[in-house]
Short mmCIF file of C-alpha atoms in Angstrom, two decimals:
data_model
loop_
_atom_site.label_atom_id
_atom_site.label_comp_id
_atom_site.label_asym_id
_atom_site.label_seq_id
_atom_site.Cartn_x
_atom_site.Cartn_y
_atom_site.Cartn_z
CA UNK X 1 116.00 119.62 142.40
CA UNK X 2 116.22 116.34 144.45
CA UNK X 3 118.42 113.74 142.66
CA UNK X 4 121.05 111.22 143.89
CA UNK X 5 124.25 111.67 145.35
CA UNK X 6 126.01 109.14 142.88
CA UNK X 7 124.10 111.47 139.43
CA UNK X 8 126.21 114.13 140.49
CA UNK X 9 129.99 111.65 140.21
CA UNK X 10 132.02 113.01 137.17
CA UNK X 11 130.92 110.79 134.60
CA UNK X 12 133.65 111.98 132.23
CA UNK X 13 136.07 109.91 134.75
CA UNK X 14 133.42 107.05 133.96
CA UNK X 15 134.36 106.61 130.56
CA UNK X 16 137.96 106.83 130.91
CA UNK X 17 136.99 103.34 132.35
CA UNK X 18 134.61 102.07 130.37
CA UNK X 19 136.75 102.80 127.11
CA UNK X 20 138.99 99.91 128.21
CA UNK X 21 139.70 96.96 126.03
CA UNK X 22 137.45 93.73 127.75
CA UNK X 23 140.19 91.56 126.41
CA UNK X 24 137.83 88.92 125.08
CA UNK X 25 135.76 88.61 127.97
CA UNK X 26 132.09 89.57 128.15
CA UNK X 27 130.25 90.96 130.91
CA UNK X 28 126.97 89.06 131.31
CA UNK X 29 123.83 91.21 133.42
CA UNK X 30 121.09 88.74 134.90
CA UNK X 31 118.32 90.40 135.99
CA UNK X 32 115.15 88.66 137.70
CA UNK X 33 111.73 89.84 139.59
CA UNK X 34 112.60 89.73 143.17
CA UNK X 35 109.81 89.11 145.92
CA UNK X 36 107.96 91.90 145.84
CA UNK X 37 106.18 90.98 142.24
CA UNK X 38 107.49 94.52 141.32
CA UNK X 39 111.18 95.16 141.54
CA UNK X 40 113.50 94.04 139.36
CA UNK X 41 117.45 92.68 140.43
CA UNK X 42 120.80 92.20 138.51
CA UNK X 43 124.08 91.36 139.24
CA UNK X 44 126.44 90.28 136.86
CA UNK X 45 129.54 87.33 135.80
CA UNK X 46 132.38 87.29 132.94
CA UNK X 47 132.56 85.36 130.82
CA UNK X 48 135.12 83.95 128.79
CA UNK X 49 133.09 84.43 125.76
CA UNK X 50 129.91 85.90 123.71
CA UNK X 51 127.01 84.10 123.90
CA UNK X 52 125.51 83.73 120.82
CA UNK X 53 122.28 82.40 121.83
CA UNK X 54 120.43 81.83 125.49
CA UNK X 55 121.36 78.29 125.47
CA UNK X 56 125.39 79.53 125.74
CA UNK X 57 124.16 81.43 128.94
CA UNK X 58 124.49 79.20 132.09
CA UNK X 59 122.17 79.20 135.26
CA UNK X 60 123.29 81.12 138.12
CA UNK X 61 121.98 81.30 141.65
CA UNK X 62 121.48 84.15 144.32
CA UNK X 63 120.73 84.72 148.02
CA UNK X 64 117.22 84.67 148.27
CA UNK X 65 116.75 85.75 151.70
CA UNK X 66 117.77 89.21 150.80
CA UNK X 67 115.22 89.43 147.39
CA UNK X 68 112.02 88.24 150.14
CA UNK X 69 112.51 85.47 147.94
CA UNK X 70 114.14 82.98 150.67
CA UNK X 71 114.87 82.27 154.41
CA UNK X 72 118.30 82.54 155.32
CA UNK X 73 118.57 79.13 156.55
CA UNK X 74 117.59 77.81 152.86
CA UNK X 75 118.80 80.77 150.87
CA UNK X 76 120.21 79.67 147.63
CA UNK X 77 117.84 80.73 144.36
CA UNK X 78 118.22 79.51 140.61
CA UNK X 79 118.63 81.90 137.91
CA UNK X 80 116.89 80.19 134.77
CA UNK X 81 118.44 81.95 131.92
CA UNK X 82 115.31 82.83 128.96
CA UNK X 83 115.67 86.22 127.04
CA UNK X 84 118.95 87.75 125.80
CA UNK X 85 119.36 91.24 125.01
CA UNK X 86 122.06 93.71 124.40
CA UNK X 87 123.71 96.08 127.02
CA UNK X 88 123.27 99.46 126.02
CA UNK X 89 125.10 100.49 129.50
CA UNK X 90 128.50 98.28 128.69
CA UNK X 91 127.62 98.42 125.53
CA UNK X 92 128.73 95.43 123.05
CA UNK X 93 129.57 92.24 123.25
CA UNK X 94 128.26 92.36 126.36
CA UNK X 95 125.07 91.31 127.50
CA UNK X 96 121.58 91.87 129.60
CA UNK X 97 120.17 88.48 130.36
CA UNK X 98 116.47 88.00 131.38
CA UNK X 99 115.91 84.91 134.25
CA UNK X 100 113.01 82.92 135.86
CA UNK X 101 113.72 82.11 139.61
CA UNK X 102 113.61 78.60 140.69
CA UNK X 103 113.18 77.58 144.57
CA UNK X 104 116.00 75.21 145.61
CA UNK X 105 113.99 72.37 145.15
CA UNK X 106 113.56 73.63 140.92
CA UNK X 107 109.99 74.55 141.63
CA UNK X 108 109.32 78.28 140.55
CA UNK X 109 109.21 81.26 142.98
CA UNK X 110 105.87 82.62 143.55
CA UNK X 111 106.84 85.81 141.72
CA UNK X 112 107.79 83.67 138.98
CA UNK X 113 105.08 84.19 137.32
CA UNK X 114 106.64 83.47 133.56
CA UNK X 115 106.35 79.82 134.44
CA UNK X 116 102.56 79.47 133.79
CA UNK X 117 102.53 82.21 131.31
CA UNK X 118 104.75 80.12 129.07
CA UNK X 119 102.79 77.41 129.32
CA UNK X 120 99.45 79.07 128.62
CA UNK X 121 100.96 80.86 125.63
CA UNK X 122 101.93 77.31 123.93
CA UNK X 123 98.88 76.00 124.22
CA UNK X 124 97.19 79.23 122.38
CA UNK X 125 100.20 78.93 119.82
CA UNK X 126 97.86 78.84 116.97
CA UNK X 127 95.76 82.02 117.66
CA UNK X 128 98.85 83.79 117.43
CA UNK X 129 98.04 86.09 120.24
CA UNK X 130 99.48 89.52 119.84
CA UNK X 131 99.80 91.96 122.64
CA UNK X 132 100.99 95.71 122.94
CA UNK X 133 101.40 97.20 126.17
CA UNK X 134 101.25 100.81 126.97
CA UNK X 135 103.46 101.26 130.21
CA UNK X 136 102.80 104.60 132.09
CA UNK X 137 105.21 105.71 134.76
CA UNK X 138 106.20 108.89 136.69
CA UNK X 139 109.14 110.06 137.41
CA UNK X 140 110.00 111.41 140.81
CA UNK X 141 112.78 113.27 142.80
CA UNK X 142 115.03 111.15 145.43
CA UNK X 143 112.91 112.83 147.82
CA UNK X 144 109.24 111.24 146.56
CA UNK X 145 108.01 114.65 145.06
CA UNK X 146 107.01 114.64 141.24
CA UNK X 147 110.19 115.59 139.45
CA UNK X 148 110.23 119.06 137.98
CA UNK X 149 106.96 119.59 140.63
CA UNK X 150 107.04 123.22 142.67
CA UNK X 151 109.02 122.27 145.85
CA UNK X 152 106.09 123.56 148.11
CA UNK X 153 102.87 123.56 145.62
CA UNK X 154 101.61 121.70 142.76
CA UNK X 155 101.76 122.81 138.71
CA UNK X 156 98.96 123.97 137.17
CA UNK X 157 95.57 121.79 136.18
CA UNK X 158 96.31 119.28 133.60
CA UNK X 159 95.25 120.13 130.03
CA UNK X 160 98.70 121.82 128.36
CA UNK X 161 100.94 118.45 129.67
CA UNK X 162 99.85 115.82 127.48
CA UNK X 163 102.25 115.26 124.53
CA UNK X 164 103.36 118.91 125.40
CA UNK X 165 106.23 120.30 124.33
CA UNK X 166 108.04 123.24 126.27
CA UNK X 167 110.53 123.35 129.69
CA UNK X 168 107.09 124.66 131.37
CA UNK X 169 105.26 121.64 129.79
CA UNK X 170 107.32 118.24 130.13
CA UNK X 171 109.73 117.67 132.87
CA UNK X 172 112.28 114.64 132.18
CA UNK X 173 112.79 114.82 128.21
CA UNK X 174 116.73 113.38 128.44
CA UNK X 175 115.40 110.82 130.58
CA UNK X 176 112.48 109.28 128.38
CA UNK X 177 114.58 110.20 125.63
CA UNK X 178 117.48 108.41 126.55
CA UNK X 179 115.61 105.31 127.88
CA UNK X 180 114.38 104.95 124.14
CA UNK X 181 117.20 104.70 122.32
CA UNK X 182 119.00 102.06 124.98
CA UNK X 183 115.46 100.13 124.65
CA UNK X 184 115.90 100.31 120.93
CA UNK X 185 120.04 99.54 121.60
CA UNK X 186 119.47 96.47 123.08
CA UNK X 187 116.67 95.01 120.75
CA UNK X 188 113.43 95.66 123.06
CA UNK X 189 110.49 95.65 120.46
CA UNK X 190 109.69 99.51 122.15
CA UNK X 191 107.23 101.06 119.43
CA UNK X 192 106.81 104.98 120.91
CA UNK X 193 106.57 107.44 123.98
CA UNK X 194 104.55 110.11 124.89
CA UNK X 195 104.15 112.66 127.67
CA UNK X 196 101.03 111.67 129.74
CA UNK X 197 98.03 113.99 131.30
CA UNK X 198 99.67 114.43 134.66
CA UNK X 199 102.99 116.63 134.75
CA UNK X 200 106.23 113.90 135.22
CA UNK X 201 104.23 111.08 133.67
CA UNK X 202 105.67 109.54 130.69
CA UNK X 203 104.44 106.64 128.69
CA UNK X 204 105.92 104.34 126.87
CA UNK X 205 104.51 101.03 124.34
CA UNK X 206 106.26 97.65 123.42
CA UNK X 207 105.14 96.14 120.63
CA UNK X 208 103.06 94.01 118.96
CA UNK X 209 104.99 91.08 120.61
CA UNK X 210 103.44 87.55 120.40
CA UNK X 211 102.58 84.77 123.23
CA UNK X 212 105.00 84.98 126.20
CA UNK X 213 108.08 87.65 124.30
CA UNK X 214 105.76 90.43 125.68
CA UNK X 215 106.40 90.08 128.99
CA UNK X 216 110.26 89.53 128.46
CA UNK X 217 110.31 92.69 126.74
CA UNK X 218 108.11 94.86 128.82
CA UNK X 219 110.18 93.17 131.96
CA UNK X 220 113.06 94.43 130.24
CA UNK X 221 112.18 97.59 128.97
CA UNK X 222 111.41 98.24 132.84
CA UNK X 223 114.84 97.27 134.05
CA UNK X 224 116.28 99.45 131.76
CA UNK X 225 114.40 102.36 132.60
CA UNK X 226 115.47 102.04 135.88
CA UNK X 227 119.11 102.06 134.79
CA UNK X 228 118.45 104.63 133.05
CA UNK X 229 117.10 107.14 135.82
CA UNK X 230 119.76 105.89 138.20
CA UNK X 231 122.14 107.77 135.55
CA UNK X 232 120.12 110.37 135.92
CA UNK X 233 119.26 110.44 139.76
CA UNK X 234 115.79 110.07 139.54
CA UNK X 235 113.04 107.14 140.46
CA UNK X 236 111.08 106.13 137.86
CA UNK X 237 107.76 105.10 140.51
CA UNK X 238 104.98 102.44 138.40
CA UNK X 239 102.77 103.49 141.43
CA UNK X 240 99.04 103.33 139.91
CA UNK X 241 98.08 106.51 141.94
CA UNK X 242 101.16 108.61 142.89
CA UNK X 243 99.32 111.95 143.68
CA UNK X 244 95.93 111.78 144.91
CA UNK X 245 93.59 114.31 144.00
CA UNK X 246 92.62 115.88 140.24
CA UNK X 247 95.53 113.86 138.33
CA UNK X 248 95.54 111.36 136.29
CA UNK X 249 97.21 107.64 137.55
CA UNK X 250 98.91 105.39 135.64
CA UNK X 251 97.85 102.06 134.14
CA UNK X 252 99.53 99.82 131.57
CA UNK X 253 96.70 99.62 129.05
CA UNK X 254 96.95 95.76 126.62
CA UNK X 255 96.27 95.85 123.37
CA UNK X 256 95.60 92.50 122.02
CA UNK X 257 94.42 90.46 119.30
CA UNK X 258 94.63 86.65 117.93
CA UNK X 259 94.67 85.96 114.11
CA UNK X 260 91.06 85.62 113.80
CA UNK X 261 90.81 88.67 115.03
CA UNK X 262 93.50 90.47 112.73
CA UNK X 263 91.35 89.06 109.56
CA UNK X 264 88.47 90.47 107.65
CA UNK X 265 85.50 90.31 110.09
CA UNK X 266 87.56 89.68 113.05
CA UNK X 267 85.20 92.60 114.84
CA UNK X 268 82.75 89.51 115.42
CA UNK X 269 85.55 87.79 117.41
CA UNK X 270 86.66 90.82 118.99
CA UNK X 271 83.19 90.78 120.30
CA UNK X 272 83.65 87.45 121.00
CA UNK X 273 85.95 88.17 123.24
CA UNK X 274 84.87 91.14 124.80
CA UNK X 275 81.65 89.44 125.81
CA UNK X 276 84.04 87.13 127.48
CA UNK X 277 85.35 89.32 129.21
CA UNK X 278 82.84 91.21 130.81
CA UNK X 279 81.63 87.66 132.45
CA UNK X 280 85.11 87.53 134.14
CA UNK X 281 85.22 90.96 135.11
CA UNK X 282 86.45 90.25 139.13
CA UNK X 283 88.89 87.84 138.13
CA UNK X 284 90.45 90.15 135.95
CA UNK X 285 90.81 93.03 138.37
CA UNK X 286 92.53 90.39 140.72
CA UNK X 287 95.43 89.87 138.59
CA UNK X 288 95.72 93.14 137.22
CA UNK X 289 97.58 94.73 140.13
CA UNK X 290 100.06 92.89 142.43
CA UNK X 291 97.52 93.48 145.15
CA UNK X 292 94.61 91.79 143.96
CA UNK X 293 92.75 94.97 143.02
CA UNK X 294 93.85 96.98 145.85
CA UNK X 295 96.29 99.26 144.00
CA UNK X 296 94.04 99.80 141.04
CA UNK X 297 90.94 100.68 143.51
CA UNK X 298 92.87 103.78 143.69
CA UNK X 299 93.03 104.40 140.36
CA UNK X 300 89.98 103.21 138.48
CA UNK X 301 87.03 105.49 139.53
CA UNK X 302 85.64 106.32 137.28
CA UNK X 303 87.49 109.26 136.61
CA UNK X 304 90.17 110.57 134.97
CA UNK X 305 90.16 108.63 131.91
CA UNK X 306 89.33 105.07 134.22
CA UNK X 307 86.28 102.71 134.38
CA UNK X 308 84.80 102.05 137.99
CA UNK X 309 86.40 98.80 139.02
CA UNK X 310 83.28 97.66 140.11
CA UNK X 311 81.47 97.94 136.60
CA UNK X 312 82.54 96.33 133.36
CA UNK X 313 82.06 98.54 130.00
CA UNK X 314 83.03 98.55 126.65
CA UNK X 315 82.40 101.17 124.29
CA UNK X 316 84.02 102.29 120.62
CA UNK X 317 87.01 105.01 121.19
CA UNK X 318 85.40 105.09 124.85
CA UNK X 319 88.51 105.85 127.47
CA UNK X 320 86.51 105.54 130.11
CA UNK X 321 85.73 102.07 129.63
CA UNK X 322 86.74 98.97 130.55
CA UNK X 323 87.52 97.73 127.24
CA UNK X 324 87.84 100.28 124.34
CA UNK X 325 87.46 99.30 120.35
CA UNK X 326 89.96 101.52 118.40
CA UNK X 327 87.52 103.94 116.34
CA UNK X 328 89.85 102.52 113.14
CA UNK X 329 88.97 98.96 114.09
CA UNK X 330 85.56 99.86 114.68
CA UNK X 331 85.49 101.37 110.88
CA UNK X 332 87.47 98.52 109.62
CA UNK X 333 85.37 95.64 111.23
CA UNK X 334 88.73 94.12 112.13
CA UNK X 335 92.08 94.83 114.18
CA UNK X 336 92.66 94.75 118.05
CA UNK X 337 90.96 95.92 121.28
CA UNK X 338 92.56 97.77 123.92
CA UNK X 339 91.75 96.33 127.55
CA UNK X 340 92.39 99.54 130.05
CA UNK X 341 92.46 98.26 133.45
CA UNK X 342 95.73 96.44 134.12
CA UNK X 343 97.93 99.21 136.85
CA UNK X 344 101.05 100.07 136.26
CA UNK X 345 102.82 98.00 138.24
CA UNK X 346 100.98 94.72 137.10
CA UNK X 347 102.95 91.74 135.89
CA UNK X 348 102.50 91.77 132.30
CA UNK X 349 102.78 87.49 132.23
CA UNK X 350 99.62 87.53 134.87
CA UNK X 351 98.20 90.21 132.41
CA UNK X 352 98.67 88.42 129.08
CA UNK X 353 97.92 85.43 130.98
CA UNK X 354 94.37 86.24 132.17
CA UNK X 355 93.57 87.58 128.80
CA UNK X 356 94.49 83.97 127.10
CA UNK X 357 92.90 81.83 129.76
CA UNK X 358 89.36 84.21 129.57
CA UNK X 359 88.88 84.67 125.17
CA UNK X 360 90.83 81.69 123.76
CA UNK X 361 90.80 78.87 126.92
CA UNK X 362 86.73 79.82 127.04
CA UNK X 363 87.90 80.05 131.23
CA UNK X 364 85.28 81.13 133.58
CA UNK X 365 85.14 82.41 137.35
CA UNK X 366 87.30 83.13 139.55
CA UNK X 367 89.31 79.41 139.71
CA UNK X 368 92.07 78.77 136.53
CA UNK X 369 92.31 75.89 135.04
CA UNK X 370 95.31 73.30 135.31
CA UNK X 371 96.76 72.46 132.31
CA UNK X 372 100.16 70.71 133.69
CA UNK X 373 98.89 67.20 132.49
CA UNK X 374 97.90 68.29 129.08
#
């Protein structure tokens, strides 16, 4: 089995360390979305003190030029303290501290895409927009091959991996395992797991979180899943399409709702919405990968539980459409609806965004709308 050189260092001489009294002091993680719109970065500071709220944390900067963030010349980066969890790694009083990047001129990065997010989400306040995100991901040896995968072949078709249970099922258990209960450790709204359709996929869902905390915690929940596997010595890949061929890819399916929505009759403003939707259709498949469609062309099909990116559908318990009303919503005449195209590597704040600016901003095309003045 491929997995790092540093999984195999005796972690029992680890925690002869990590037992130590901190002597007051707290270790403080920032972590921040570096250039790429994908990977996430930390380093960390002591400090004299826990913070007891995100307002004791102070900024921090970083050299930009080695995040693709910055040229070397002009390197410097802000760290914008906004989300504070706990550190299921150090474990408490210390901390994991979500950032925004600022330019050195206090503009925001162009992976910073929180800043607009935030501002959308205010304006929407009132609808009480509710999202739930369903974040698939495989796991993968240091070498690139599906962990748990036949060295030289593939596993059988998919049909027994899918919430299966059994060593010649699931590959990865600890791992998924594990990555729950630090999640749940450090106060990430996670709400379940699953195994997925393709062997060494794994799901996981945060939620319901409201306006702009679902991105912090999906952005977290993705850090620490990365920790996680580097204990482990394996690379958890967000890849939309990590085999080719007759398996399933990944997405990071949204389930959302507003209040008007949630209430008796709401299905009227779910299709609302949906009708919305299917209007915006290309502007939506822009911002759901980091690629501007490109990743999740290789993905969405058709096939394998996926709508054609070129067509927009919606359908009642339909998972090969676009848009699918819960069959329990559809009974109920009220609830959520589940919006299926967003890849697994998309930026949840573009995501949640999109979705806010299209069924409660009433925006149309492929232009948004400035609202800095408002």
């Amino acid at each position: 089995m491929s997995v790092s050189h540093s999984s195999k260092l005796n972690k029992v001489v680890r925690d002869q360390y990590m037992r130590l009294p901190q002597g007051g002091m707290v270790l403080v993680t920032y972590v921040w979305i570096d250039g790429s719109g994908e990977g996430v970065r930390c380093k960390t500071r002591t400090m004299d003190r826990e913070p007891k709220s995100i307002k004791d944390v102070p900024e921090w900067n970083f050299d930009g030029s080695s995040t693709d963030q910055a040229e070397g010349s002009n390197s410097d980066m802000f760290l914008i303290p906004v989300r504070m969890f706990r550190d299921p790694f150090c474990l408490d009083p210390n901390k994991l501290v979500l950032c925004e990047v600022l330019k050195y001129n206090r503009k925001h990065a162009e992976t910073n895409l929180r800043h607009t997010c935030n501002k959308i989400m205010d304006l929407v306040k009132d609808s009480h927009p509710w999202f739930g995100m369903e974040q698939e991901y495989t796991l993968l040896g240091i070498n690139g091959h599906p962990y748990g995968w036949p060295d030289n072949g593939f596993p059988g078709p998919q049909g027994p991996y899918y919430c299966g249970v059994g060593a010649d099922k699931v590959y990865g258990r600890d791992i998924v395992e594990s990555h729950y209960k630090a999640c749940i450790y450090a106060g990430v709204k996670i709400c379940g797991t699953n195994a997925e359709v393709m062997p060494s996929q794994w799901e996981f869902q945060v939620g319901p979180c409201e306006g702009i905390e679902m991105g912090d915690h999906l952005w977290m929940a993705r850090f620490i899943l990365h920790r996680v596997c580097e204990d482990f010595g394996v690379v958890a890949t967000l890849d939309p399409k990590p085999m080719t061929g007759n398996w399933n890819g990944a997405g990071c399916h949204t389930n959302y709702s507003t209040e008007e929505m949630r209430k008796e009759g709401g299905l009227k403003c779910i299709e609302a919405a949906i009708e919305k939707l299917s209007k915006r259709h290309d502007y939506h498949i822009c911002v759901y990968d980091p690629r501007g469609g490109r990743d999740n062309s290789r993905r969405l099909t058709g096939h394998h539980e996926t709508s054609s990116i070129f067509e927009f559908s919606a359908g009642v318990a339909n998972r090969g459409a676009s848009i699918r009303i819960p069959r329990q919503v559809g009974q109920d005449g009220y609830g959520y609806f589940e919006d299926r195209r967003p890849a697994a590597n998309c930026d949840p704040y573009a995501v949640t965004e999109a979705i806010v600016r299209t069924t409660c901003l009433n925006e149309t095309g492929m232009e948004t709308k400035d609202y800095a003045d408002k």
